[in-house]
Amino acid sequence: MFYAILAYHEEGVVESWTEEEDAALMAELLQVNDRLVGEKRLGPAARLGPTQGAVTLRGEGAGLVTDGPFAETKEQLLGFYVVDFPTLEAAVAAARDLRRANPTAVYEIRPISLYVPGAPLTAWEES
């Protein structure tokens, strides 16, 4: 079964990290990433850009586009992983590995009811 592991953090905290602190954290997260890839458990993963560049579409018909984050929360959704595990408990274990690398983040694990794989991100980088 596919699960989404949604990574939340206080955006201001993340933006306050030095380049070295961010690189060290990413190196630890990539160790977990590489292990999950080796186990054939990891699908797409992305680090999202700042919420200041986000818009929200809601409402009837064509909808209304508004600036900013999607909800009033302390933490913002900053990234996600798609993983393939037989049980929720196994997906939670993977999220715990990510949390060991980034202990101030919050991880939400949610089953995916529909997964339609698209083009790999490298296709976007080449164009």
C-alpha positions as MATLAB code, in Angstrom:
seq = 'MFYAILAYHEEGVVESWTEEEDAALMAELLQVNDRLVGEKRLGPAARLGPTQGAVTLRGEGAGLVTDGPFAETKEQLLGFYVVDFPTLEAAVAAARDLRRANPTAVYEIRPISLYVPGAPLTAWEES';
ca = [
       0.000    0.000    0.000;
       1.194    3.500   -0.746;
       1.457    6.082    2.023;
       2.257    9.781    1.919;
       4.635   10.990    4.599;
       3.995   14.723    4.827;
       6.787   16.768    6.404;
       5.747   19.842    8.416;
       7.999   22.393   10.061;
       7.936   26.039   11.105;
       9.031   27.779    7.946;
      10.823   30.575    9.814;
      12.956   28.046   11.667;
      13.951   26.286    8.447;
      14.739   29.586    6.738;
      16.956   30.603    9.684;
      19.329   27.665    9.180;
      22.731   28.447    7.706;
      23.664   26.797    4.410;
      25.905   24.445    6.388;
      23.120   23.490    8.837;
      20.694   22.887    5.976;
      23.266   20.823    4.047;
      24.013   18.698    7.130;
      20.317   18.018    7.708;
      19.758   17.179    4.042;
      22.724   14.783    4.110;
      21.119   12.913    7.024;
      17.715   12.848    5.329;
      19.311   11.590    2.102;
      20.828    8.655    4.011;
      17.273    7.589    4.943;
      16.176    8.336    1.361;
      18.953    6.179   -0.120;
      18.118    3.287    2.219;
      14.424    3.431    1.278;
      15.342    3.581   -2.434;
      17.596    0.536   -1.945;
      14.687   -1.296   -0.302;
      12.437   -0.250   -3.224;
      10.099    1.494   -0.762;
      10.449    5.141   -1.830;
       8.545    6.780   -4.631;
       8.518   10.498   -5.398;
       9.794   12.889   -2.751;
       9.938   16.663   -2.918;
      11.046   19.601   -0.844;
       8.499   22.340   -1.413;
       9.311   26.003   -1.878;
       8.306   28.740    0.578;
       4.634   29.330    1.281;
       5.062   32.978    0.225;
       5.126   31.653   -3.348;
       2.035   29.503   -2.854;
      -1.540   30.211   -3.853;
      -4.747   28.448   -2.903;
      -7.590   27.657   -5.302;
     -11.007   27.136   -3.739;
     -14.674   27.811   -4.341;
     -17.266   27.006   -6.925;
     -16.941   27.168  -10.695;
     -13.521   28.361  -11.818;
     -12.730   29.073   -8.171;
     -10.930   31.931   -6.528;
      -7.148   32.069   -6.253;
      -5.801   33.576   -3.039;
      -2.238   34.195   -1.912;
      -0.409   32.268    0.725;
      -0.636   29.156    2.816;
      -3.545   26.807    2.715;
      -4.433   26.862    6.422;
      -3.692   28.886    9.522;
      -1.199   26.643   11.292;
       2.060   27.005   13.179;
       3.829   24.492   10.924;
       3.724   24.516    7.147;
       3.851   21.582    4.746;
       7.421   21.727    3.451;
       7.775   18.415    1.659;
       6.490   14.901    1.162;
       7.536   11.346    0.451;
       5.534    8.600   -1.234;
       6.420    5.216    0.226;
       5.233    1.672   -0.408;
       4.840   -0.475    2.717;
       2.500   -3.350    3.530;
       1.271   -1.754    6.772;
       0.763    1.634    8.371;
       3.145    0.568   11.140;
       5.951    0.051    8.597;
       5.297    3.496    7.082;
       5.387    5.014   10.579;
       8.758    3.331   11.149;
      10.104    5.028    7.997;
       8.765    8.385    9.220;
      10.526    7.787   12.549;
      13.803    7.362   10.644;
      13.199   10.710    8.944;
      12.357   12.292   12.303;
      15.618   11.037   13.805;
      17.395   13.044   11.091;
      15.115   16.085   11.582;
      13.748   15.886   15.148;
      12.039   19.282   15.091;
       9.830   18.376   12.112;
       6.345   16.898   12.317;
       5.453   13.989   10.037;
       1.914   13.041    9.047;
       1.453    9.574    7.570;
      -1.603    9.179    5.394;
      -2.742    6.288    3.163;
      -2.924    7.117   -0.531;
      -6.155    5.985   -2.119;
      -5.090    6.768   -5.693;
      -1.542    6.896   -7.041;
      -0.944    7.710  -10.690;
       2.795    7.890  -11.380;
       3.882   10.585  -13.790;
       7.077   11.566  -15.496;
      10.200   11.528  -13.324;
      11.412   14.903  -12.060;
      14.525   14.565  -14.229;
      12.277   15.062  -17.269;
      11.464   18.559  -15.957;
      15.130   19.373  -15.352;
      16.062   18.502  -18.942;
      13.446   20.759  -20.554;
];
